[in-house]
Tab-separated table of C-alpha atoms in Angstrom:
chain	number	residue	atom	x	y	z
I	1	MET	CA	42.080	30.435	91.045
I	2	PRO	CA	43.447	32.197	87.927
I	3	ASP	CA	46.628	30.959	86.250
I	4	GLU	CA	49.385	33.241	87.588
I	5	SER	CA	51.309	32.948	84.312
I	6	LEU	CA	48.436	34.703	82.522
I	7	MET	CA	47.950	37.461	85.077
I	8	ILE	CA	48.789	40.977	83.903
I	9	ASP	CA	50.249	43.554	86.258
I	10	ASP	CA	48.849	46.868	85.068
I	11	ASP	CA	51.460	48.706	87.142
I	12	ASP	CA	54.228	47.150	85.033
I	13	ARG	CA	54.693	49.251	81.917
I	14	TYR	CA	56.260	46.286	80.103
I	15	SER	CA	53.512	43.773	81.038
I	16	ARG	CA	52.212	43.349	77.489
I	17	LEU	CA	55.723	42.870	76.146
I	18	ARG	CA	56.423	40.165	78.715
I	19	LEU	CA	53.536	38.131	77.246
I	20	ILE	CA	55.686	37.466	74.165
I	21	ALA	CA	56.998	33.925	74.639
I	22	TRP	CA	60.684	34.681	74.056
I	23	TRP	CA	60.717	38.184	75.567
I	24	ASP	CA	63.308	38.947	78.254
I	25	GLN	CA	62.908	42.479	79.621
I	26	ASP	CA	66.013	42.049	81.743
I	27	LYS	CA	68.092	41.542	78.585
I	28	LEU	CA	66.675	44.734	77.141
I	29	ALA	CA	67.345	46.639	80.358
I	30	ALA	CA	70.977	45.484	80.272
I	31	ALA	CA	71.432	46.214	76.548
I	32	SER	CA	73.263	49.160	75.049
I	33	VAL	CA	72.594	50.423	71.538
I	34	MET	CA	74.305	53.076	69.440
I	35	VAL	CA	72.051	54.998	67.070
I	36	VAL	CA	73.889	57.016	64.410
I	37	GLY	CA	71.685	59.749	63.020
I	38	ALA	CA	68.661	61.475	64.545
I	39	GLY	CA	66.784	62.454	61.421
I	40	ALA	CA	63.430	61.061	60.294
I	41	LEU	CA	64.567	57.452	60.451
I	42	GLY	CA	66.567	57.906	63.655
I	43	ASN	CA	63.543	59.442	65.374
I	44	GLU	CA	61.502	56.303	64.766
I	45	VAL	CA	64.257	53.966	65.944
I	46	LEU	CA	64.925	56.050	69.054
I	47	LYS	CA	61.242	56.259	69.916
I	48	ASN	CA	60.922	52.482	69.643
I	49	LEU	CA	64.016	51.786	71.742
I	50	ALA	CA	62.706	54.035	74.512
I	51	LEU	CA	59.206	52.511	74.460
I	52	LEU	CA	60.775	49.049	74.823
I	53	GLY	CA	62.836	50.059	77.844
I	54	THR	CA	66.276	49.612	76.261
I	55	GLY	CA	68.854	50.121	78.987
I	56	THR	CA	71.319	52.560	77.362
I	57	VAL	CA	71.110	54.416	74.069
I	58	TYR	CA	74.042	56.359	72.652
I	59	LEU	CA	72.725	58.926	70.190
I	60	ILE	CA	75.164	60.426	67.693
I	61	ASP	CA	74.351	63.352	65.444
I	62	PHE	CA	75.750	66.866	65.026
I	63	ASP	CA	73.083	68.466	62.862
I	64	ARG	CA	70.649	71.059	64.162
I	65	ILE	CA	66.883	70.947	63.855
I	66	GLU	CA	65.301	72.839	60.940
I	67	THR	CA	61.657	73.597	60.335
I	68	SER	CA	61.488	70.989	57.547
I	69	ASN	CA	62.371	68.276	60.094
I	70	LEU	CA	59.102	68.817	61.957
I	71	THR	CA	56.943	66.949	59.440
I	72	ARG	CA	59.037	63.774	59.723
I	73	SER	CA	60.409	63.678	63.280
I	74	VAL	CA	58.168	62.586	66.124
I	75	LEU	CA	60.599	63.727	68.844
I	76	PHE	CA	60.993	67.360	67.721
I	77	ARG	CA	58.814	70.413	68.343
I	78	SER	CA	58.782	73.918	66.856
I	79	ARG	CA	60.535	75.263	69.920
I	80	ASP	CA	63.453	72.921	69.194
I	81	CYS	CA	64.423	74.586	65.908
I	82	GLY	CA	68.094	75.516	65.989
I	83	ARG	CA	68.844	73.051	68.759
I	84	PRO	CA	71.180	70.053	68.197
I	85	LYS	CA	69.119	67.040	67.151
I	86	ALA	CA	70.923	64.779	69.612
I	87	GLU	CA	70.114	66.977	72.610
I	88	ALA	CA	66.463	67.561	71.682
I	89	ALA	CA	65.864	63.876	70.940
I	90	ALA	CA	67.514	62.816	74.198
I	91	ALA	CA	65.291	65.177	76.212
I	92	ALA	CA	62.168	63.815	74.524
I	93	LEU	CA	63.219	60.204	75.110
I	94	ARG	CA	63.953	60.772	78.795
I	95	ASP	CA	60.464	62.213	79.167
I	96	MET	CA	59.011	59.263	77.264
I	97	ASN	CA	60.675	56.609	79.421
I	98	PRO	CA	62.991	57.431	82.304
I	99	ASP	CA	64.022	53.767	82.444
I	100	THR	CA	66.112	54.295	79.283
I	101	ARG	CA	69.439	56.018	79.815
I	102	VAL	CA	70.032	58.268	76.787
I	103	ILE	CA	73.494	59.678	76.150
I	104	PRO	CA	73.567	62.290	73.362
I	105	LEU	CA	76.826	62.970	71.549
I	106	VAL	CA	76.757	66.072	69.365
I	107	ALA	CA	79.442	64.533	67.221
I	108	ASN	CA	80.499	63.381	63.777
I	109	VAL	CA	80.670	59.594	63.822
I	110	MET	CA	83.588	59.614	61.364
I	111	SER	CA	85.888	61.837	63.389
I	112	ASP	CA	84.655	62.169	66.967
I	113	VAL	CA	83.553	58.701	68.129
I	114	GLY	CA	86.155	56.240	69.393
I	115	LEU	CA	86.242	52.541	68.595
I	116	GLY	CA	85.896	51.809	72.325
I	117	LEU	CA	82.264	52.876	72.154
I	118	PHE	CA	81.620	50.750	69.059
I	119	ARG	CA	83.129	47.811	70.959
I	120	ASP	CA	81.092	48.327	74.123
I	121	VAL	CA	77.586	48.433	72.637
I	122	ASP	CA	75.531	45.359	71.718
I	123	VAL	CA	74.396	46.669	68.331
I	124	VAL	CA	74.784	49.753	66.144
I	125	ILE	CA	71.787	51.081	64.210
I	126	GLY	CA	72.638	53.313	61.269
I	127	CYS	CA	70.104	55.965	60.265
I	128	LEU	CA	72.333	57.764	57.808
I	129	ASP	CA	71.832	59.454	54.470
I	130	ASN	CA	75.251	59.073	52.833
I	131	ARG	CA	77.474	56.213	51.726
I	132	GLU	CA	80.677	57.566	53.242
I	133	ALA	CA	79.338	57.487	56.789
I	134	ARG	CA	77.831	54.027	56.236
I	135	LEU	CA	81.180	52.715	55.000
I	136	TRP	CA	82.938	54.182	58.050
I	137	VAL	CA	80.426	52.645	60.474
I	138	ASN	CA	80.729	49.323	58.680
I	139	ARG	CA	84.527	49.261	59.027
I	140	CYS	CA	84.374	50.305	62.690
I	141	CYS	CA	81.869	47.557	63.515
I	142	TRP	CA	83.929	44.925	61.739
I	143	LYS	CA	87.118	45.924	63.567
I	144	VAL	CA	85.503	45.315	66.979
I	145	GLY	CA	82.985	42.602	66.090
I	146	THR	CA	79.744	44.531	66.714
I	147	PRO	CA	76.673	43.793	64.539
I	148	TRP	CA	75.031	46.736	62.849
I	149	ILE	CA	71.731	47.439	61.083
I	150	ASP	CA	71.582	49.859	58.187
I	151	GLY	CA	68.416	51.593	57.017
I	152	GLY	CA	67.693	53.860	54.083
I	153	ILE	CA	64.589	55.673	52.855
I	154	GLN	CA	63.554	57.685	49.811
I	155	GLU	CA	60.083	58.955	48.970
I	156	ILE	CA	57.882	56.036	50.169
I	157	ASN	CA	60.441	53.290	49.564
I	158	GLY	CA	63.015	51.872	51.954
I	159	VAL	CA	65.644	49.256	52.595
I	160	LEU	CA	66.913	47.369	55.645
I	161	LYS	CA	70.275	45.565	55.888
I	162	VAL	CA	71.703	43.529	58.784
I	163	PHE	CA	75.438	42.837	59.061
I	164	VAL	CA	77.003	40.508	61.614
I	165	PRO	CA	80.815	40.304	61.729
I	166	PRO	CA	83.030	38.504	61.141
I	167	ASP	CA	81.435	35.893	58.862
I	168	SER	CA	78.567	37.556	56.989
I	169	ALA	CA	78.812	39.750	53.943
I	170	CYS	CA	79.223	43.387	54.963
I	171	TYR	CA	78.056	46.753	53.634
I	172	GLU	CA	81.176	47.216	51.497
I	173	CYS	CA	80.773	43.746	49.983
I	174	GLY	CA	77.633	45.063	48.301
I	175	MET	CA	79.099	48.345	47.062
I	176	THR	CA	79.427	49.009	43.332
I	177	GLU	CA	81.875	51.154	41.403
I	178	ASN	CA	79.234	53.849	41.290
I	179	ASP	CA	78.894	53.751	45.077
I	180	TYR	CA	82.610	54.410	45.444
I	181	ARG	CA	82.361	57.256	42.927
I	182	LEU	CA	79.568	58.853	44.904
I	183	ILE	CA	81.242	58.679	48.323
I	184	ASN	CA	81.675	62.432	48.505
I	185	LEU	CA	84.405	62.298	45.845
I	186	ARG	CA	86.844	61.260	48.573
I	187	TYR	CA	88.617	58.661	46.477
I	188	SER	CA	89.559	61.306	43.882
I	189	CYS	CA	89.561	64.439	46.041
I	190	PRO	CA	90.182	63.649	49.707
I	191	LEU	CA	90.212	67.314	50.712
I	192	LEU	CA	86.657	68.018	49.599
I	193	ARG	CA	84.620	68.087	52.767
I	194	ARG	CA	80.879	67.424	52.652
I	195	GLU	CA	80.052	71.109	53.200
I	196	ASP	CA	81.834	71.898	49.910
I	197	LEU	CA	79.553	69.598	47.937
I	198	GLN	CA	76.225	70.780	46.590
I	199	ALA	CA	73.735	69.940	49.284
I	200	GLY	CA	71.113	67.442	48.195
I	201	LYS	CA	67.818	66.872	49.907
I	202	VAL	CA	66.358	63.366	49.912
I	203	PRO	CA	62.533	63.375	49.607
I	204	THR	CA	60.948	61.223	52.307
I	205	ALA	CA	57.649	60.820	54.115
I	206	PRO	CA	57.121	59.989	57.801
I	207	THR	CA	55.227	56.831	56.849
I	208	ILE	CA	58.255	55.086	55.339
I	209	SER	CA	60.382	56.175	58.316
I	210	SER	CA	57.960	54.314	60.573
I	211	VAL	CA	58.129	51.162	58.428
I	212	ILE	CA	61.904	50.942	58.105
I	213	GLY	CA	62.616	52.282	61.623
I	214	GLY	CA	60.288	49.649	63.039
I	215	LEU	CA	62.049	46.881	61.119
I	216	GLN	CA	65.477	48.125	62.229
I	217	THR	CA	64.389	48.098	65.861
I	218	GLN	CA	62.865	44.668	65.494
I	219	GLU	CA	66.110	43.247	64.091
I	220	ALA	CA	67.987	44.814	67.004
I	221	LEU	CA	65.562	43.112	69.399
I	222	LYS	CA	66.323	39.768	67.782
I	223	LEU	CA	70.067	40.308	68.082
I	224	ILE	CA	69.782	41.309	71.741
I	225	HIS	CA	67.675	38.215	72.458
I	226	GLY	CA	70.016	35.920	70.561
I	227	LEU	CA	67.449	35.099	67.876
I	228	PRO	CA	68.546	34.390	64.290
I	229	VAL	CA	68.698	37.241	61.766
I	230	ALA	CA	69.172	37.288	57.995
I	231	ALA	CA	72.695	38.734	57.984
I	232	GLY	CA	74.240	39.923	54.731
I	233	GLN	CA	70.824	40.428	53.163
I	234	ALA	CA	68.807	43.456	52.099
I	235	LEU	CA	65.061	43.670	52.696
I	236	ILE	CA	63.626	46.155	50.199
I	237	PHE	CA	60.167	47.689	50.440
I	238	ASN	CA	58.476	49.220	47.422
I	239	GLY	CA	55.887	51.482	48.961
I	240	VAL	CA	54.168	52.230	45.664
I	241	ALA	CA	53.465	48.567	44.907
I	242	ASN	CA	53.308	47.484	48.568
I	243	GLN	CA	55.851	44.744	47.888
I	244	PHE	CA	58.744	43.406	49.921
I	245	TYR	CA	61.598	41.502	48.343
I	246	THR	CA	65.068	40.414	49.451
I	247	THR	CA	68.467	40.258	47.892
I	248	ASN	CA	71.590	38.568	49.233
I	249	PHE	CA	75.054	40.121	49.245
I	250	GLN	CA	77.950	37.960	48.132
I	251	ARG	CA	80.718	37.997	50.713
I	252	GLN	CA	83.937	39.323	49.152
I	253	GLU	CA	86.861	37.596	50.812
I	254	ASP	CA	89.255	40.425	49.862
I	255	CYS	CA	86.903	43.175	51.106
I	256	LEU	CA	88.769	46.058	52.739
I	257	SER	CA	86.194	46.232	55.548
I	258	HIS	CA	86.912	42.737	56.871
I	259	GLU	CA	89.843	43.700	59.099
I	260	THR	CA	89.136	42.524	62.633
I	261	TYR	CA	91.205	43.841	65.542
I	262	PRO	CA	92.607	41.560	68.213
I	263	ALA	CA	91.649	42.314	71.830
I	264	ALA	CA	92.890	45.751	72.823
I	265	VAL	CA	95.100	46.399	75.849
I	266	ASP	CA	93.822	49.084	78.234
I	267	LEU	CA	96.143	52.051	78.764
I	268	PRO	CA	95.529	54.953	81.191
I	269	ILE	CA	95.815	57.394	78.301
I	270	SER	CA	93.414	60.170	77.229
I	271	ALA	CA	93.166	61.593	73.719
I	272	PRO	CA	92.466	65.196	74.807
I	273	ARG	CA	95.026	65.142	77.628
I	274	ASP	CA	98.018	63.068	76.526
I	275	ARG	CA	100.620	63.347	73.782
I	276	ALA	CA	101.708	60.653	71.364
I	277	ALA	CA	104.935	60.440	73.373
I	278	ASP	CA	102.894	59.579	76.480
I	279	LEU	CA	101.156	56.813	74.523
I	280	PHE	CA	104.492	55.373	73.395
I	281	ALA	CA	105.828	55.413	76.961
I	282	ALA	CA	102.713	53.701	78.336
I	283	ALA	CA	102.824	51.114	75.536
I	284	ARG	CA	106.437	50.332	76.400
I	285	ARG	CA	105.558	49.856	80.065
I	286	ALA	CA	102.635	47.597	79.155
I	287	SER	CA	104.618	45.456	76.712
I	288	GLY	CA	107.949	45.422	78.507
I	289	ASP	CA	109.667	46.226	75.212
I	290	THR	CA	112.244	48.965	75.849
I	291	LEU	CA	114.301	48.653	72.666
I	292	ALA	CA	112.200	48.604	69.521
I	293	SER	CA	111.186	51.937	67.963
I	294	CYS	CA	107.403	52.569	67.913
I	295	GLN	CA	105.024	54.009	65.356
I	296	LEU	CA	101.425	55.112	65.810
I	297	ILE	CA	99.274	54.300	62.773
I	298	LEU	CA	96.507	56.847	62.251
I	299	GLU	CA	93.125	55.605	61.009
I	300	ARG	CA	92.253	59.101	59.712
I	301	ASP	CA	94.709	60.771	57.326
I	302	LEU	CA	96.128	63.909	58.915
I	303	VAL	CA	96.795	67.076	56.911
I	304	VAL	CA	99.910	68.461	58.590
I	305	SER	CA	100.288	71.512	56.353
I	306	VAL	CA	99.541	72.959	52.939
I	307	ASP	CA	102.590	74.085	50.934
I	308	CYS	CA	102.372	76.467	48.001
I	309	PRO	CA	104.640	75.487	45.080
I	310	ALA	CA	104.208	78.933	43.496
I	311	CYS	CA	105.513	81.171	46.265
I	312	GLY	CA	106.890	78.745	48.857
I	313	THR	CA	104.421	79.647	51.602
I	314	SER	CA	103.728	76.837	54.065
I	315	ARG	CA	100.765	76.890	56.418
I	316	ARG	CA	100.283	74.487	59.313
I	317	ILE	CA	96.851	72.791	59.328
I	318	MET	CA	96.832	69.771	61.714
I	319	LYS	CA	93.358	68.537	60.816
I	320	THR	CA	92.054	65.243	59.514
I	321	THR	CA	90.940	65.257	55.880
I	322	HIS	CA	87.288	65.135	57.013
I	323	HIS	CA	87.716	68.586	58.497
I	324	VAL	CA	89.681	70.324	55.748
I	325	GLY	CA	87.747	72.364	53.216
I	326	MET	CA	88.802	73.453	49.760
I	327	GLN	CA	89.256	77.048	50.883
I	328	GLU	CA	92.063	75.963	53.184
I	329	THR	CA	94.094	74.714	50.237
I	330	VAL	CA	94.260	78.187	48.696
I	331	CYS	CA	97.546	79.969	49.473
I	332	PRO	CA	96.800	83.129	51.498
I	333	ALA	CA	99.828	84.895	49.994
I	334	CYS	CA	99.389	84.373	46.248
I	335	ARG	CA	95.905	82.791	46.040
I	336	GLN	CA	97.232	79.794	44.110
I	337	MET	CA	96.288	76.228	45.001
I	338	ALA	CA	98.605	74.809	47.649
I	339	VAL	CA	99.616	71.171	48.003
I	340	PRO	CA	98.499	69.287	51.135
I	341	VAL	CA	101.133	67.433	53.130
I	342	THR	CA	99.457	64.403	54.734
I	343	THR	CA	100.527	61.542	56.920
I	344	HIS	CA	99.023	58.474	58.555
I	345	VAL	CA	102.085	57.570	60.660
I	346	VAL	CA	103.521	59.172	63.810
I	347	ASP	CA	107.107	58.152	64.605
I	348	GLU	CA	108.272	57.935	68.211
I	349	ASP	CA	111.253	60.145	67.444
I	350	GLY	CA	109.426	62.397	64.962
I	351	PRO	CA	108.114	65.959	65.411
I	352	LEU	CA	104.480	64.842	65.794
I	353	ALA	CA	105.259	62.774	68.916
I	354	GLY	CA	104.913	65.951	70.959
I	355	GLU	CA	101.339	66.567	69.797
I	356	ARG	CA	98.313	65.654	71.829
I	357	LEU	CA	96.472	62.636	70.450
I	358	ALA	CA	93.361	64.732	69.835
I	359	ALA	CA	95.400	67.087	67.655
I	360	LEU	CA	96.399	64.071	65.565
I	361	GLY	CA	92.735	63.325	64.849
I	362	ILE	CA	92.259	60.612	67.480
I	363	PRO	CA	88.899	60.821	69.287
I	364	PRO	CA	88.355	60.049	72.979
I	365	TYR	CA	88.041	56.385	73.959
I	366	ASP	CA	89.555	55.210	70.706
I	367	ILE	CA	91.474	52.011	69.997
I	368	VAL	CA	94.833	52.854	68.446
I	369	ARG	CA	97.399	50.776	66.586
I	370	VAL	CA	101.046	50.891	67.736
I	371	THR	CA	103.645	48.971	65.731
I	372	THR	CA	107.281	48.029	66.090
I	373	ASP	CA	109.571	46.111	63.737
I	374	SER	CA	108.399	42.827	65.254
I	375	HIS	CA	104.777	43.207	66.309
I	376	GLU	CA	101.590	45.244	66.325
I	377	THR	CA	99.377	45.934	69.340
I	378	MET	CA	95.979	47.580	69.757
I	379	TYR	CA	95.558	49.869	72.756
I	380	LEU	CA	92.333	51.271	74.229
I	381	LEU	CA	92.515	54.862	75.498
I	382	ALA	CA	90.838	53.736	78.708
I	383	ALA	CA	91.241	57.028	80.558
I	384	ASP	CA	88.472	58.429	78.340
I	385	ARG	CA	85.950	55.708	79.260
I	386	LEU	CA	83.990	57.718	81.824
I	387	SER	CA	83.871	60.917	79.787
I	388	ALA	CA	82.796	59.046	76.649
I	389	THR	CA	79.940	57.236	78.387
I	390	ALA	CA	78.726	59.846	80.876
I	391	ASP	CA	75.132	61.046	80.826
I	392	ASP	CA	76.289	64.662	80.729
I	393	ASN	CA	78.695	64.062	77.859
I	394	PRO	CA	79.608	67.504	76.511
I	395	ALA	CA	79.154	68.361	72.890
I	396	VAL	CA	82.136	67.412	70.745
I	397	PRO	CA	83.518	70.240	68.594
I	398	THR	CA	82.758	69.453	64.960
I	399	PRO	CA	82.457	71.245	61.624
I	400	PRO	CA	79.261	73.273	61.305
I	401	ARG	CA	77.724	71.107	58.564
I	402	GLY	CA	77.605	67.480	57.500
I	403	ASP	CA	76.001	64.197	58.383
I	404	ALA	CA	76.205	62.231	61.578
């Protein structure tokens, strides 16, 4: 009689995977993964996650498919050109493996994705092509304690980095002065949106996407299974010489990314529906504090208006800096450069308290910071949970260009 432990059920699509000694398909089926970016690298990661039967995949990207994507993206077809990458990739993945629940968000990760989603997933996989978005993802993951895996490719070379908060070195720990200088000029010109920069195209081949995307997925598998990973380390592949080597990041104790949020309190508040005043009222009910004045601290600087010093014209903007282009700082009356009026604080008794949270740059299902003179509390906009995690999640309005 054959050994039942060695018998293979050919009707089980995961039968070969189950032969791996430490493999637990149930853990994979229960896992949720956020993939940021559906370009060449993201395609490989997404394909792998679906083949493995990962339970839920949140796919974030707001670019549209171009003809040049077709040579490097296994999930896209010619008929998909012009379609949002997130939607086309999700359709291909559902056809590949209906066991994997794929939720596409046509969204900018820096402005449209709430911290609640970062908190809820088991791991975030970054398939990005710019430092600014990587830095944002890094800070979000550290705030809520979610590990993330960064990948980068150029020509036939690539790099993989794994970061596990709160104790490992993080992405920002390894940044240089030049990295900060190159982050879309935001440290010197915060109103210069990515679409205003000269677009640069990174040369890549599908072969290196397969190598780095496979390694990213493999590290995610290890995290989901509770296996050890080399956190705070970069694995670099030189495709010309066929050589791998590693380098360790030194943890910087004063790193700005190392802020970790305490557990958030759920509030029945929605960013698109409710005003800041509604948030303050709900926070008072939850805390029992009826006396102290409240402030809402914004994580994204808000441009309230642009004021022209030459002619005195003031124009209301109400957009986060990520969504304000240089053309909006030109006075429509005299064509001189206007001065932006920004804020990162909303006072309970101030004029912005009557604005909806979404108008203040707060995305659905976010975790927000409310302070008083004596304490600070984090609140989850829990009323957005279903809309943020639904299979039919609608596209999120975003600028027409930029990275995920």
